[in-house]
PDB file of C-alpha atoms in Angstrom:
ATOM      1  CA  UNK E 176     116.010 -37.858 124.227  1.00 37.00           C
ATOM      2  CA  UNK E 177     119.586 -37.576 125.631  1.00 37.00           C
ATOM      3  CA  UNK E 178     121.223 -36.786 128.740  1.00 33.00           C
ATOM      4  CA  UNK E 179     124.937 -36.109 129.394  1.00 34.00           C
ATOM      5  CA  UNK E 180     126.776 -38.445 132.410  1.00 34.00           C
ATOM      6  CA  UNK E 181     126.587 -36.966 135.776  1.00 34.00           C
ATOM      7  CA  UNK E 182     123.521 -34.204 134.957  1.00 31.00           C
ATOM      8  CA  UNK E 183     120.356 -35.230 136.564  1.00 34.00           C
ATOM      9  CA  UNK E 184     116.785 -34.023 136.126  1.00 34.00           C
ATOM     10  CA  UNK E 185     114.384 -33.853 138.710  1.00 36.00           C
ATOM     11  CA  UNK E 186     111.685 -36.161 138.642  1.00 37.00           C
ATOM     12  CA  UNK E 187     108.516 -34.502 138.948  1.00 38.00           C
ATOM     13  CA  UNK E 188     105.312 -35.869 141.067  1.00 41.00           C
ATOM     14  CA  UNK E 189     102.065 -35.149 139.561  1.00 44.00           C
ATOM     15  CA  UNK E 190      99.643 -34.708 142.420  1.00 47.00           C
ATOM     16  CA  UNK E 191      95.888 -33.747 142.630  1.00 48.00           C
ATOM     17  CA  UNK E 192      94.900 -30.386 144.103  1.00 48.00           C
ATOM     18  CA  UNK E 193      91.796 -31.618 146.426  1.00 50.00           C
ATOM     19  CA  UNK E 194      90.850 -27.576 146.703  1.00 49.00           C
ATOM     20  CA  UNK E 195      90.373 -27.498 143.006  1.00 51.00           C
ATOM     21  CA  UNK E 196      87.037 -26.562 141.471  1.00 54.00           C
ATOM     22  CA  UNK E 197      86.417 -30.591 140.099  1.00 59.00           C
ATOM     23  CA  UNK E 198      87.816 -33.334 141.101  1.00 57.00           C
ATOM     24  CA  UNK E 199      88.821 -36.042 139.121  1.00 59.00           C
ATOM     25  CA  UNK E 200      89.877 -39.911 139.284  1.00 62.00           C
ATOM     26  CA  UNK E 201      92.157 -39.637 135.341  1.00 64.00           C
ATOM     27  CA  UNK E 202      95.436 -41.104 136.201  1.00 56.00           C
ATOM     28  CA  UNK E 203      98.133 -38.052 135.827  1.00 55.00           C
ATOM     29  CA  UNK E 204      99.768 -37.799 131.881  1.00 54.00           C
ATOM     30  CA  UNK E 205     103.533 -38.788 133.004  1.00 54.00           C
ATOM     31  CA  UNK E 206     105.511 -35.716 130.493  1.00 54.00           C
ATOM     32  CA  UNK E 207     109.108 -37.984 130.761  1.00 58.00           C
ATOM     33  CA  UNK E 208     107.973 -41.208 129.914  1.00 60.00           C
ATOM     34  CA  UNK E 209     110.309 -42.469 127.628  1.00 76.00           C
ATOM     35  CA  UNK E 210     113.293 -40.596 129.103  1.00 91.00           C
ATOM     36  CA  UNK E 211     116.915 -42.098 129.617  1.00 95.00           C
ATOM     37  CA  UNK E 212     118.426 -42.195 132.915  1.00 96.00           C
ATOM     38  CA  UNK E 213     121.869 -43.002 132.979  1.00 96.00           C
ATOM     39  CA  UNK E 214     123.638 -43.559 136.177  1.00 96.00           C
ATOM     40  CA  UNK E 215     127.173 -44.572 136.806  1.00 95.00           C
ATOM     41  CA  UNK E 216     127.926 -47.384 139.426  1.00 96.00           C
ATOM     42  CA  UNK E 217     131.398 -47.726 139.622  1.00 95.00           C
ATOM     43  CA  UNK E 218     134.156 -44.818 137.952  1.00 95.00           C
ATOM     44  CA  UNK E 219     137.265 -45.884 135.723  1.00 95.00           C
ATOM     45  CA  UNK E 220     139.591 -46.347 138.581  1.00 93.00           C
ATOM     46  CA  UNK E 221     143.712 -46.844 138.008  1.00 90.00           C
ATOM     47  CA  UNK E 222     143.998 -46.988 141.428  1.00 87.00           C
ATOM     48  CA  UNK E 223     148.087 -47.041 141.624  1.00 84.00           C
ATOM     49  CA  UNK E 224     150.541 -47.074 139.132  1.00 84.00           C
ATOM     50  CA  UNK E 225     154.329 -48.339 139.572  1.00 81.00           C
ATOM     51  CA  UNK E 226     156.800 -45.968 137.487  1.00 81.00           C
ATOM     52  CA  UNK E 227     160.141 -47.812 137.347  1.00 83.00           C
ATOM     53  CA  UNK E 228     162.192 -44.732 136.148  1.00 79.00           C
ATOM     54  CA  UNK E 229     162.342 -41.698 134.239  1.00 79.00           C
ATOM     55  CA  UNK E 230     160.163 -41.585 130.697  1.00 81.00           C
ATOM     56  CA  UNK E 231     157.421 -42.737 129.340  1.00 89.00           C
ATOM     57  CA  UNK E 232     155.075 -45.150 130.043  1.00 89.00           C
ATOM     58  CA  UNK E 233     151.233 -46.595 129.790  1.00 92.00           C
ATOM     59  CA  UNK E 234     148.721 -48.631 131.815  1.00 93.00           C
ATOM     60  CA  UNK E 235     145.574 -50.247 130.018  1.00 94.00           C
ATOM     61  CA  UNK E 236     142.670 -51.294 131.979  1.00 95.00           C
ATOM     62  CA  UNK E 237     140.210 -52.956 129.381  1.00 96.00           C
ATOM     63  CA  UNK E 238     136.547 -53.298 129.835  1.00 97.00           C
ATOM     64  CA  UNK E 239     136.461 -56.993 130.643  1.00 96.00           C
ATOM     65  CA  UNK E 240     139.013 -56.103 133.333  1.00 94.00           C
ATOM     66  CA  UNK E 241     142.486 -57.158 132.361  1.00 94.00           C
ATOM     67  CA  UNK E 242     145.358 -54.863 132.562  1.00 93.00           C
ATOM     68  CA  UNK E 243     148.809 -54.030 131.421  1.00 92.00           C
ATOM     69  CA  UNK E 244     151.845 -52.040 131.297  1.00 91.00           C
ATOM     70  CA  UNK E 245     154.524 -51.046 129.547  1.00 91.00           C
ATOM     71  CA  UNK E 246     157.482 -48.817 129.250  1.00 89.00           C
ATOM     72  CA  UNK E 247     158.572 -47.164 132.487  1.00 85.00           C
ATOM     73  CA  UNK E 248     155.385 -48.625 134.201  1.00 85.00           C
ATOM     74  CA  UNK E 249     155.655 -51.760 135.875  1.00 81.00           C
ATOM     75  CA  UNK E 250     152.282 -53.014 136.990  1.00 82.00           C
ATOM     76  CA  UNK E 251     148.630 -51.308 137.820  1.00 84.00           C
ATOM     77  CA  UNK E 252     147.115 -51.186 141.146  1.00 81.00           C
ATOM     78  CA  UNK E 253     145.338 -54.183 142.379  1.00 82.00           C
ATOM     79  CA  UNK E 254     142.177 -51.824 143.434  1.00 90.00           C
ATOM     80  CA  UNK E 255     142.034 -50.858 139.807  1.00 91.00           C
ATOM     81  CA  UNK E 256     138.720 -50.540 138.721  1.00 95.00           C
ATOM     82  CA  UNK E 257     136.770 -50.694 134.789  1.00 96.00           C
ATOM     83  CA  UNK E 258     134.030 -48.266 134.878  1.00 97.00           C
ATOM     84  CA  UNK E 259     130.584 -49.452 134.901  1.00 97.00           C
ATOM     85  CA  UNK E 260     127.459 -48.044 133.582  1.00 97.00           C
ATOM     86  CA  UNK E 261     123.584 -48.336 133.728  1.00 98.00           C
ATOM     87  CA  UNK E 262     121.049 -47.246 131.594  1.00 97.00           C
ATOM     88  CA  UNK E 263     117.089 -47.268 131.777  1.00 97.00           C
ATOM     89  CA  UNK E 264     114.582 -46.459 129.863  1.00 97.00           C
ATOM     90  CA  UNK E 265     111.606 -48.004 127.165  1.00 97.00           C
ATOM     91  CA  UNK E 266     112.224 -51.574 126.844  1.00 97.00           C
ATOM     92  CA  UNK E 267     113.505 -52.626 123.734  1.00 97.00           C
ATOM     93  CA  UNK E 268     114.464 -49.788 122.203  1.00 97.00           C
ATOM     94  CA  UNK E 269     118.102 -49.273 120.481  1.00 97.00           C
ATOM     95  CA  UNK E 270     120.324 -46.916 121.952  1.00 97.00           C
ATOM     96  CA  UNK E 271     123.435 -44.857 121.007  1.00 97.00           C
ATOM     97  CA  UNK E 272     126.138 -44.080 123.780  1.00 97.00           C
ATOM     98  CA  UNK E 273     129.273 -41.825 122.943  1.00 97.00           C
ATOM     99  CA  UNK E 274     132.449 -42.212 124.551  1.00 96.00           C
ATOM    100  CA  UNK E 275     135.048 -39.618 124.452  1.00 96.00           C
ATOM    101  CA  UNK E 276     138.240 -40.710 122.589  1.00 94.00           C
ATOM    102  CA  UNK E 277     140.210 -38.898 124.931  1.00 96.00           C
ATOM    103  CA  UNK E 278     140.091 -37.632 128.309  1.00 96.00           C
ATOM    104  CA  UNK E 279     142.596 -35.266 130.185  1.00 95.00           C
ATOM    105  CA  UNK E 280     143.448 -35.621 133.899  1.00 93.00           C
ATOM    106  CA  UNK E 281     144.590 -32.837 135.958  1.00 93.00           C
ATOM    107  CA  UNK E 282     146.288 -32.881 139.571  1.00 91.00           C
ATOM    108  CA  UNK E 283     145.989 -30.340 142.107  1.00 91.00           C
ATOM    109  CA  UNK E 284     150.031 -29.579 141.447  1.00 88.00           C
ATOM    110  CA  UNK E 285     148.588 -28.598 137.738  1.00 88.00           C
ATOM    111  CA  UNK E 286     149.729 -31.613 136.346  1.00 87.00           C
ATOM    112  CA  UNK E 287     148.304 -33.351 133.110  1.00 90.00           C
ATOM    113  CA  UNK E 288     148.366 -36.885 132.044  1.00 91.00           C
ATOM    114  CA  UNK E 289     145.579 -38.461 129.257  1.00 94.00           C
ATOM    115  CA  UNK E 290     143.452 -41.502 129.823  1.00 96.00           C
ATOM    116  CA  UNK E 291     143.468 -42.301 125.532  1.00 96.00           C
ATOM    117  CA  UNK E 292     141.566 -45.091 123.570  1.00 96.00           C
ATOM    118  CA  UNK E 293     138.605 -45.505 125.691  1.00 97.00           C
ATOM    119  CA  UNK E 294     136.428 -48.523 124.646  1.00 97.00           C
ATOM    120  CA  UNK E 295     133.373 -50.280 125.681  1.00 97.00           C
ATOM    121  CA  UNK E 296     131.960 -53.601 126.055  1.00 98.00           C
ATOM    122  CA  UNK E 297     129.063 -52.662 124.128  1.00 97.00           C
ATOM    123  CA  UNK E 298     128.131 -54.058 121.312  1.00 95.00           C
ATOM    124  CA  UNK E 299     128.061 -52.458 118.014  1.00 92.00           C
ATOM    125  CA  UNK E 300     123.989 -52.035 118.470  1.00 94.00           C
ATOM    126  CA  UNK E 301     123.197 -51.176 121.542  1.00 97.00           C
ATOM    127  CA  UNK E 302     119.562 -52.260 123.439  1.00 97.00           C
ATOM    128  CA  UNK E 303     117.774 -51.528 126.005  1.00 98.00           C
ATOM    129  CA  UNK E 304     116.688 -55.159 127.636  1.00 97.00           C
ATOM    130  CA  UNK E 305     112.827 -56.498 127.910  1.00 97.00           C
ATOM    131  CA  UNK E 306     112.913 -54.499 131.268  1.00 97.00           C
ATOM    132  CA  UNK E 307     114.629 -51.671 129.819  1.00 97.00           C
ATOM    133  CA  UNK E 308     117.763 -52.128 131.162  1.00 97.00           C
ATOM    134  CA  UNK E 309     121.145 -51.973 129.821  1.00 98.00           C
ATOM    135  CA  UNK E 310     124.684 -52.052 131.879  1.00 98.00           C
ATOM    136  CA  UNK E 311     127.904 -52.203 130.024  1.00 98.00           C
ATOM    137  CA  UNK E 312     131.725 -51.278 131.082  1.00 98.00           C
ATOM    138  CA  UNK E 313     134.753 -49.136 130.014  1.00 98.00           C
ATOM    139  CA  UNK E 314     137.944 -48.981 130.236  1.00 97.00           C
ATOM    140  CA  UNK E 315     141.155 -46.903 128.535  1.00 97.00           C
ATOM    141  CA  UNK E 316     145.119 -46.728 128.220  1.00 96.00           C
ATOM    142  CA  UNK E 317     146.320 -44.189 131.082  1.00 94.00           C
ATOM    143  CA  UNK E 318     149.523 -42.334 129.073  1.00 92.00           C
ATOM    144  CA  UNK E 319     152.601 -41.378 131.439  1.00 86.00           C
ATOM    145  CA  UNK E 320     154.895 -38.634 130.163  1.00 82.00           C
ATOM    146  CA  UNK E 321     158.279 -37.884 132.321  1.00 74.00           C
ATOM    147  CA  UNK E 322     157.244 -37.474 136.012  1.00 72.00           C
ATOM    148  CA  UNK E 323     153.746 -37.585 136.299  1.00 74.00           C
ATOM    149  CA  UNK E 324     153.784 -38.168 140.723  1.00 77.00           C
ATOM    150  CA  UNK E 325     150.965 -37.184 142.131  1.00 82.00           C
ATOM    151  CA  UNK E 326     146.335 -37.840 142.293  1.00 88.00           C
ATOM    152  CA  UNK E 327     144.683 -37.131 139.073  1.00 91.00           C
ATOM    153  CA  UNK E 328     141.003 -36.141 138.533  1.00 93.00           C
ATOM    154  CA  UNK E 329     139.256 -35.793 135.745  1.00 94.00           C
ATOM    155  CA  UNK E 330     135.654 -35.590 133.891  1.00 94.00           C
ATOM    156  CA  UNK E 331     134.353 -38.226 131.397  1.00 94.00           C
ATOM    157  CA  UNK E 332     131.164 -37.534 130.018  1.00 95.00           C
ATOM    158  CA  UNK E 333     128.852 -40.494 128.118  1.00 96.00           C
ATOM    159  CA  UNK E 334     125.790 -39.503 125.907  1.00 96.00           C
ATOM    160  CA  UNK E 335     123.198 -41.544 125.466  1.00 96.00           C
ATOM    161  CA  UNK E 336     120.216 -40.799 123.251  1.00 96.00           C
ATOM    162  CA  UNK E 337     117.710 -43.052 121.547  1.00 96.00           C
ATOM    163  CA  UNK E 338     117.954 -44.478 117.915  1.00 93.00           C
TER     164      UNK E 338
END
């Protein structure tokens, strides 16, 4: 089973009809047991960037949160944020998560700029915990080409599916 970041499913609550023909006291087959939910607490964030001058330039935010720039870009913002992620599901079980490579940002102006090498804190075999719970963080290298002023926006979507 997989689900893509940011689509939900409804859950849906079995209930017994007590105008049916025969009643009974079986507990309700759950149909998603098993299933993945994925939810995202906190969104890869650059906050602010400082652009010295004309050209080119990148910020890295890394998953354990450190951060750097170089070329024309002289710091990040301090509200910078790594993103964070939870998954549940069966306990124990081994999961695969996909991460784009690459994402593009757009601004309102029609602007583009690319948030590249994206990378998580997971490690290279991913589990679910005893409880079935599994959180890990990402982060990426925001690329600045010429003058990139403005808010950017953009979509990064995580799969997760069971091994």
């Amino acid at each position: 089973m997989g689900f893509v970041l940011l689509l939900a499913s409804p859950s849906s609550a079995a209930a017994q009809c007590r105008l049916c023909d025969k009643p009974t006291t079986e507990m309700p087959v759950e149909t998603n047991v098993g299933a993945l939910e994925v939810r995202v607490e906190t969104r890869l964030d650059f906050d602010s960037v400082i652009v010295m001058g004309a050209g080119d330039g990148s910020a890295t935010l890394r998953p354990d949160g450190t951060r750097m720039a170089t070329g024309t870009l002289s710091d990040v913002g301090g509200r910078a944020m790594v993103g964070t992620v939870s998954v549940r599901g069966m306990p124990n079980r081994s999961v695969r998560v996909e991460l784009p490579r690459m994402v593009v940002l757009h601004s309102v102006s029609g602007g583009e700029i690319r948030v590249e090498q994206i990378a998580s804190d997971l490690p290279s075999l991913a589990r679910l915990d005893a409880a079935g719970n599994l959180t890990f963080h990402f982060g990426g290298r925001l690329e600045l080409k010429g003058d990139a002023d403005g808010g950017y926006r953009g979509e990064l979507p995580i799969t997760v599916d069971y091994l």
